[in-house]
mmCIF file of C-alpha atoms in Angstrom:
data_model
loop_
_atom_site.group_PDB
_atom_site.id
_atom_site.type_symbol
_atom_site.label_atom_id
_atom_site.label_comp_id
_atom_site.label_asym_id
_atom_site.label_seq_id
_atom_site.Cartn_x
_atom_site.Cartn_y
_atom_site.Cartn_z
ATOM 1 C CA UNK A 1 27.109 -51.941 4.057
ATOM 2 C CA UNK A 2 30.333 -51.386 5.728
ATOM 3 C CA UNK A 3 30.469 -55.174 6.998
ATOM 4 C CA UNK A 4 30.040 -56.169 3.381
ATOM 5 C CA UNK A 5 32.555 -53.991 1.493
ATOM 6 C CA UNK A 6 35.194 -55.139 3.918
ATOM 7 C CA UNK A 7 34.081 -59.019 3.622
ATOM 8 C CA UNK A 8 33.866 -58.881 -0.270
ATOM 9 C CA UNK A 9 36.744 -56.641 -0.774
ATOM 10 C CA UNK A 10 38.791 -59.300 1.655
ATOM 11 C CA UNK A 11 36.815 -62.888 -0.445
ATOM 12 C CA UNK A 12 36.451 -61.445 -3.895
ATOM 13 C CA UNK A 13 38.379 -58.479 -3.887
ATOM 14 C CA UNK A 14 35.641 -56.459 -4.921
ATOM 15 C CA UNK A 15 34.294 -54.138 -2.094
ATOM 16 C CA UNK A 16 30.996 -53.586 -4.351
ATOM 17 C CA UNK A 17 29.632 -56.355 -4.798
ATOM 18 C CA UNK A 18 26.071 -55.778 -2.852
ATOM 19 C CA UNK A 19 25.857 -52.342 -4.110
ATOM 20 C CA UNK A 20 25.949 -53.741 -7.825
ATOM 21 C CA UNK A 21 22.977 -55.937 -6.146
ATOM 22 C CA UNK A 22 21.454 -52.967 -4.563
ATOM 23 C CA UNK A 23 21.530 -51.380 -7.966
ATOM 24 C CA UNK A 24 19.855 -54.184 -9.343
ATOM 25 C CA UNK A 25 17.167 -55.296 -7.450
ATOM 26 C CA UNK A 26 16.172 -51.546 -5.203
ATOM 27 C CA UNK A 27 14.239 -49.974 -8.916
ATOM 28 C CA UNK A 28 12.352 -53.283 -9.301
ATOM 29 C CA UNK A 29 11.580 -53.727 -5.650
ATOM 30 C CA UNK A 30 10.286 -49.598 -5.415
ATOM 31 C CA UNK A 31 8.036 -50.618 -8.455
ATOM 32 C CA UNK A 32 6.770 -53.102 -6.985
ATOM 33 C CA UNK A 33 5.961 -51.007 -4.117
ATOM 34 C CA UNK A 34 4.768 -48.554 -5.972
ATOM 35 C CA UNK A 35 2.939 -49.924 -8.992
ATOM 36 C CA UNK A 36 5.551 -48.421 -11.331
ATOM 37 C CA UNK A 37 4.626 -50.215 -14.463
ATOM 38 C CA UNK A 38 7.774 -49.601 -16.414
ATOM 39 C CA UNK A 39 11.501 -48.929 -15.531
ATOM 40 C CA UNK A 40 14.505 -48.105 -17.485
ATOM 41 C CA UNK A 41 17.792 -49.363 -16.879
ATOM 42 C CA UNK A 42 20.912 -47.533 -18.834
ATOM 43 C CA UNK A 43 22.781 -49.818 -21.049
ATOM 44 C CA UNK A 44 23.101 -53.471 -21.237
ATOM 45 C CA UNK A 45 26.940 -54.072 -20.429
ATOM 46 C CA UNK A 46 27.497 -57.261 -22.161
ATOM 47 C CA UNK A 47 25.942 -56.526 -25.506
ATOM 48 C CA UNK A 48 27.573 -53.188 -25.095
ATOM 49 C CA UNK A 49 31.238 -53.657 -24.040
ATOM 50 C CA UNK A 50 31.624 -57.814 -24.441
ATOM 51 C CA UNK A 51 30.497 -60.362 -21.691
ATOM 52 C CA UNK A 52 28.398 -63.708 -22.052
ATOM 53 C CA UNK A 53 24.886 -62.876 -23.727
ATOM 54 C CA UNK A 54 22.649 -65.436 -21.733
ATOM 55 C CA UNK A 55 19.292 -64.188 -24.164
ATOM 56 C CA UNK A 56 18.828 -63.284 -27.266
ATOM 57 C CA UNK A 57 16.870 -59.807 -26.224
ATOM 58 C CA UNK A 58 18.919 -59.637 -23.787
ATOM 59 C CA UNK A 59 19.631 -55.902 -24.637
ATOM 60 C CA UNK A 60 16.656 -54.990 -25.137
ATOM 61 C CA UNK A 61 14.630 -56.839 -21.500
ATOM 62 C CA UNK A 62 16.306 -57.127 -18.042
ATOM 63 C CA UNK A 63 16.299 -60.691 -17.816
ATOM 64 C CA UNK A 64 16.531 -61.858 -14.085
ATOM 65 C CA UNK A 65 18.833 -65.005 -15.092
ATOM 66 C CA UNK A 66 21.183 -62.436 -16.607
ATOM 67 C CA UNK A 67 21.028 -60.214 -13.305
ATOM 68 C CA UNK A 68 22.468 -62.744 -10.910
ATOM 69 C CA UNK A 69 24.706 -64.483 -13.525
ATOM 70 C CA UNK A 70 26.589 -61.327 -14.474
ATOM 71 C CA UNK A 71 25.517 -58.457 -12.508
ATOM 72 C CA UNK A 72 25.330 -59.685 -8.938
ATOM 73 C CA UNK A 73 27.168 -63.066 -9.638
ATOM 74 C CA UNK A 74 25.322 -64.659 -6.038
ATOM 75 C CA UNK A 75 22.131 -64.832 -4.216
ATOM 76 C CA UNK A 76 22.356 -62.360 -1.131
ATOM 77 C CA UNK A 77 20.535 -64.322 1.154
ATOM 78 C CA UNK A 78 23.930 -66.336 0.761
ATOM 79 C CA UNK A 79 25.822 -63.239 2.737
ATOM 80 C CA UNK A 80 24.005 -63.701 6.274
ATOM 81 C CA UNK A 81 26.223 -64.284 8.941
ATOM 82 C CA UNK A 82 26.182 -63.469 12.615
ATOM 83 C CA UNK A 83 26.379 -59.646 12.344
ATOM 84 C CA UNK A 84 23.967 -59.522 8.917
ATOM 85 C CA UNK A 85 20.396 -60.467 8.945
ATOM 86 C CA UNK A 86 18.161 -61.795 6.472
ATOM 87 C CA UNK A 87 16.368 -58.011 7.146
ATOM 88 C CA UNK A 88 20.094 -56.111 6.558
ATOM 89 C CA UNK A 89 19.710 -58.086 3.068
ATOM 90 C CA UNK A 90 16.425 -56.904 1.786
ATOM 91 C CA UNK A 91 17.720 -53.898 -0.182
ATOM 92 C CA UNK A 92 19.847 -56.608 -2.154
ATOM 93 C CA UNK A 93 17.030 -59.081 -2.992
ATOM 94 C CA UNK A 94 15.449 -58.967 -5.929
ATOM 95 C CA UNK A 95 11.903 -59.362 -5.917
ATOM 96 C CA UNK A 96 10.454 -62.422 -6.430
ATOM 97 C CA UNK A 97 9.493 -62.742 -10.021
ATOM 98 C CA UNK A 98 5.874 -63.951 -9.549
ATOM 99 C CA UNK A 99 5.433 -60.748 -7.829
ATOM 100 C CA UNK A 100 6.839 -58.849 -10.795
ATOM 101 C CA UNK A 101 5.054 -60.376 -12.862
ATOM 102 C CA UNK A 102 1.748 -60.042 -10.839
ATOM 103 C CA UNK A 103 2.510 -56.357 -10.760
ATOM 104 C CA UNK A 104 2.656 -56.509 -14.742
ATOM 105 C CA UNK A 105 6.208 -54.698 -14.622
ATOM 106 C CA UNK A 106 8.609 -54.561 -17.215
ATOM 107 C CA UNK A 107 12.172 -53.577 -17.387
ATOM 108 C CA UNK A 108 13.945 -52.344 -20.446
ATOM 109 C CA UNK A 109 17.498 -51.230 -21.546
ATOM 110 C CA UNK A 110 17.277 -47.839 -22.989
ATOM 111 C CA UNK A 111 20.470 -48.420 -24.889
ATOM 112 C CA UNK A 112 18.365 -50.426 -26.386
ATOM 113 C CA UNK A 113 16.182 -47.492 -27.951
ATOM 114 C CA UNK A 114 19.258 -44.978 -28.571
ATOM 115 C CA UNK A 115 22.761 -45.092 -28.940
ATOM 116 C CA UNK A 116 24.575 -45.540 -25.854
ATOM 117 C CA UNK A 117 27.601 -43.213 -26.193
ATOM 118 C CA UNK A 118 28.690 -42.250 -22.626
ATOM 119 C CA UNK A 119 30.481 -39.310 -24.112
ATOM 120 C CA UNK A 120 27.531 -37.894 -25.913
ATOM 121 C CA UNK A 121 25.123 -38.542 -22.650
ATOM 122 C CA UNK A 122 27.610 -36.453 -20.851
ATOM 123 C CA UNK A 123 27.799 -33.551 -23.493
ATOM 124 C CA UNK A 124 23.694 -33.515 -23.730
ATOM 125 C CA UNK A 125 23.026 -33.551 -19.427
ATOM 126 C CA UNK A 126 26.136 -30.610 -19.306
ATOM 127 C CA UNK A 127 23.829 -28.781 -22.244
ATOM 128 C CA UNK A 128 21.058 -29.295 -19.750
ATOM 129 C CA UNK A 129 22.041 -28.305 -16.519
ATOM 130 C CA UNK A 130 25.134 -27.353 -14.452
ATOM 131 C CA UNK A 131 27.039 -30.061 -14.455
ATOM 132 C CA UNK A 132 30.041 -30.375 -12.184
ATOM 133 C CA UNK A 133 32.969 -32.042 -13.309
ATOM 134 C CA UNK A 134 35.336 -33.718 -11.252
ATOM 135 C CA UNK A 135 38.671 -31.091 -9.584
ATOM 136 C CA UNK A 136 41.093 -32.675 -12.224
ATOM 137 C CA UNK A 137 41.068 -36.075 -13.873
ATOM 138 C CA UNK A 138 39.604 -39.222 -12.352
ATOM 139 C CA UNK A 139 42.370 -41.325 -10.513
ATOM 140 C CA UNK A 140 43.710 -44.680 -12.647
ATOM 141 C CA UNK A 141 41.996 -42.049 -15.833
ATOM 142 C CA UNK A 142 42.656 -39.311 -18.000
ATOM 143 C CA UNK A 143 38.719 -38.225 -18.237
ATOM 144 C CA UNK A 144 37.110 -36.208 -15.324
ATOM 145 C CA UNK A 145 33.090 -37.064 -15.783
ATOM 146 C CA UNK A 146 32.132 -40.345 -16.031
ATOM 147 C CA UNK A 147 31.350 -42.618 -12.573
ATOM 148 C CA UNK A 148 32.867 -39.835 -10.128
ATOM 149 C CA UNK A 149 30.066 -40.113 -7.376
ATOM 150 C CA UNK A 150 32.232 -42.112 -4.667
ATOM 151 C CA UNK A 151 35.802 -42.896 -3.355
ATOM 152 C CA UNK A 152 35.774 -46.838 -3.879
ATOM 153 C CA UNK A 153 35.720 -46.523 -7.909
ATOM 154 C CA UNK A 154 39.135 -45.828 -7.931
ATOM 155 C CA UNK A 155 39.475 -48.899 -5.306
ATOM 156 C CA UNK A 156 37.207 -50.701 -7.605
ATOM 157 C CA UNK A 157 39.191 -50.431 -10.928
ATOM 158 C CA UNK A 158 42.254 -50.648 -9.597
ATOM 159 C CA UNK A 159 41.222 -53.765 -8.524
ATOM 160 C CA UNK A 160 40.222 -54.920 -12.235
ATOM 161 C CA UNK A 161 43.685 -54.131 -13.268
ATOM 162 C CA UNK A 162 45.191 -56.331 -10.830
ATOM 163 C CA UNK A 163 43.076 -58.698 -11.278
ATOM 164 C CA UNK A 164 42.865 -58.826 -15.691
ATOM 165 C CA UNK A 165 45.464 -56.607 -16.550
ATOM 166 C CA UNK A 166 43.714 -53.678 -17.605
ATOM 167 C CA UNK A 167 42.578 -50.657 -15.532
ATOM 168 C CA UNK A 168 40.108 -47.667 -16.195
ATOM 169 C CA UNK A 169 41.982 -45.496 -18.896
ATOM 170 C CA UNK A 170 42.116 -48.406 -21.107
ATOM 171 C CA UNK A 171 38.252 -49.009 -20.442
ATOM 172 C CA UNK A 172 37.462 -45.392 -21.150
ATOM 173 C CA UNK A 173 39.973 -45.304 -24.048
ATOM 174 C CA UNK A 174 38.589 -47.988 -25.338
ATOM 175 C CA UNK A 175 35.039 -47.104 -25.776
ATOM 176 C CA UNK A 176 35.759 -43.239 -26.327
ATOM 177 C CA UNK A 177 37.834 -44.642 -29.579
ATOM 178 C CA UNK A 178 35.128 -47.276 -30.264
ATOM 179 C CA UNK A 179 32.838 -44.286 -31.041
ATOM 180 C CA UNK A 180 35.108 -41.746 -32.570
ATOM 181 C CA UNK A 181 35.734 -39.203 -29.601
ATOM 182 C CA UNK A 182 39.632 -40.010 -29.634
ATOM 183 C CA UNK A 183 42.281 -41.209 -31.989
ATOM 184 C CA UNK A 184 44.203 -44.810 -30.852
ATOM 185 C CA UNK A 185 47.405 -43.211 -30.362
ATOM 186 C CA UNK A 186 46.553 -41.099 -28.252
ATOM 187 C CA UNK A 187 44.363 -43.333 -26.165
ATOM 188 C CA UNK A 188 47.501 -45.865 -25.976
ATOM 189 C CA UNK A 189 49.221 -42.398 -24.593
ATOM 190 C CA UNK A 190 46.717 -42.011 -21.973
ATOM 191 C CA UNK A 191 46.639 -45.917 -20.961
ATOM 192 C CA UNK A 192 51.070 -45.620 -20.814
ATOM 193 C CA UNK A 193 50.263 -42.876 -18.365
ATOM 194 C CA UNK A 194 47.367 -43.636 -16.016
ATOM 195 C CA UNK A 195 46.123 -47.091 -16.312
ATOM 196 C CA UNK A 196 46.790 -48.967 -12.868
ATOM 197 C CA UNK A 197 46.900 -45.738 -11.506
ATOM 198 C CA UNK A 198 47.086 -46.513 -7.166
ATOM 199 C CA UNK A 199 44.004 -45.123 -5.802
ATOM 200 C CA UNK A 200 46.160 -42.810 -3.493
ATOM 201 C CA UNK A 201 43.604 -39.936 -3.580
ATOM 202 C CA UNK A 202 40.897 -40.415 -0.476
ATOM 203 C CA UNK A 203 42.952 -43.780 0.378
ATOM 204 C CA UNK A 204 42.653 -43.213 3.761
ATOM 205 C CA UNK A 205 39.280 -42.881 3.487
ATOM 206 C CA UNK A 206 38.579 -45.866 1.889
ATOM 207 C CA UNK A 207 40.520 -47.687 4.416
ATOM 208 C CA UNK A 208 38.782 -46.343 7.269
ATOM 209 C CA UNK A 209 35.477 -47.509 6.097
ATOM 210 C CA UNK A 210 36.652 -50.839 4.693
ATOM 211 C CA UNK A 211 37.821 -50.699 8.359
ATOM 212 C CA UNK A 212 41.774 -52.156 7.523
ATOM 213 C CA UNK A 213 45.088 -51.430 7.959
ATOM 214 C CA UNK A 214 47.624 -50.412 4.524
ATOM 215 C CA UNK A 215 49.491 -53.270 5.531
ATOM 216 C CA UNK A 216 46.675 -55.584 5.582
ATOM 217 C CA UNK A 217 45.183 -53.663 2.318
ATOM 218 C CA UNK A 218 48.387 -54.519 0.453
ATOM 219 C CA UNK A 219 48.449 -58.555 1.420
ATOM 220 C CA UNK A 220 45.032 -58.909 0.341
ATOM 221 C CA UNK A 221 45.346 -56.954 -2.731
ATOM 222 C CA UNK A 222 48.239 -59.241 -3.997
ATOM 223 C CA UNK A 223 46.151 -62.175 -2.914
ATOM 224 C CA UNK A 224 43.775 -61.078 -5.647
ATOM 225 C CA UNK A 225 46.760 -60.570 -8.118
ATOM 226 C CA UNK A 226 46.450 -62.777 -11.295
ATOM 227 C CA UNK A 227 49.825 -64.286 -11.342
ATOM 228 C CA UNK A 228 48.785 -65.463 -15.569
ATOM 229 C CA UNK A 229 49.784 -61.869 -16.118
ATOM 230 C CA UNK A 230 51.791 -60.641 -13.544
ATOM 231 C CA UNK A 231 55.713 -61.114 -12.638
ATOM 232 C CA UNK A 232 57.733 -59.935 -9.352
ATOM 233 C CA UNK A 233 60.687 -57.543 -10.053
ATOM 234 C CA UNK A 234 62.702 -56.740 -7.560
ATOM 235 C CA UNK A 235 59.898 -54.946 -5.436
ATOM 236 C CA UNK A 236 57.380 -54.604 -7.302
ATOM 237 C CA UNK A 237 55.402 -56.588 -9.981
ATOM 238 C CA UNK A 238 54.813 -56.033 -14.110
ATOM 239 C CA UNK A 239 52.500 -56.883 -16.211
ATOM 240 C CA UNK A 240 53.849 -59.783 -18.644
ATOM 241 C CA UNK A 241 52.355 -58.193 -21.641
ATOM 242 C CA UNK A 242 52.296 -54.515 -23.063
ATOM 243 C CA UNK A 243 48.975 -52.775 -24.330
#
């Protein structure tokens, strides 16, 4: 896993690209497995937050086309090399669908069944249990319980921001104003203040296990910079356009 965060962080500047493949393809592969007739997924991002629909109930069925086209974006067999097997890979392959479909195992989006309002899911599981929020806000956001659970998110958004411009308090702005949790002017406050936020929290962590160097961190970050959106002053570099 290691070996892979540091080559995709380095080719696509994304260090998660096998664990959104993981995330994928591990449910569908345990149900097969297992005979587990029926798995939910949580929402379906493109229908949900904008992206290129590929079916029409797409938001409702996991289609596999959609899985590799937007979610995983490559086949993993693809990422052998000397040091990673075809065997490493098998938590990142999906299933063969003949297979699935032998099995008789479906896969829906429960966003599809009930409003997906990350807000509201995170009021109802705190109503349910002990919840623990994060110590403070979330680095690059303003909101301290949504997608906590590891160090690289912060990596991983900051990386979206250099990349298209916007970070992770404009996405969680965004859809907390899309469904009436928070006014626009104060969500433009929040993005003014933390989007693009540097993931200095844990950064040493993360570079220990993506196994570089800051220096070497920094070059390949700004080989991922979009340069459509982004202009060098003096030392540093600003957007071209304000939110």
């Amino acid at each position: 896993s290691r070996l892979l965060a540091n080559r995709f962080f380095i080719e696509r500047g994304n260090p998660k690209v096998h664990w959104d493949a993981g995330i994928n393809s591990l449910p569908i592969r345990v149900a097969c497995e297992k005979n587990i007739k029926l798995v939910f997924y949580a929402e379906h991002g493109e229908s949900e937050y904008g992206g290129k629909v590929l079916n029409k109930n797409s938001d409702k069925i996991r289609n596999f086309e959609e899985v590799i086209e937007n979610q995983i974006g490559d086949d993993p067999k693809n990422w052998i090399s000397d040091q990673v097997k075809e065997n490493d890979l098998i938590p990142y392959i999906y299933p063969k669908l003949d297979l699935i479909n032998e099995k008789k195992i479906s896969a829906y989006y429960f966003s599809y069944f009930e409003k997906w309002d990350v807000h509201e899911n995170y009021r109802f599981i705190k109503s349910k249990m002990n919840f623990v929020k994060n110590n403070g806000r979330i680095t690059g956001t303003f909101q301290n319980y949504d997608s906590l659970d590891d160090y690289i998110d912060p990596l991983y958004y900051y990386m979206q921001y250099i990349k298209f411009g916007f970070g992770r308090a404009l996405r969680d702005a965004s859809r907390l104003i899309r469904n009436n949790h928070l006014d626009r002017k104060k969500g433009l406050e929040y993005v003014n203040l933390y989007d693009g936020e540097f993931p200095d929290k844990e950064f040493q962590t993360v570079l220990n296990y993506l196994n570089l160097t800051s220096e070497k961190f920094h070059i390949i970050v700004d080989k991922h910079r979009n340069n459509e959106i982004w202009k060098k002053a003096a030392n540093t570099h600003k957007l071209k356009f304000e939110i």
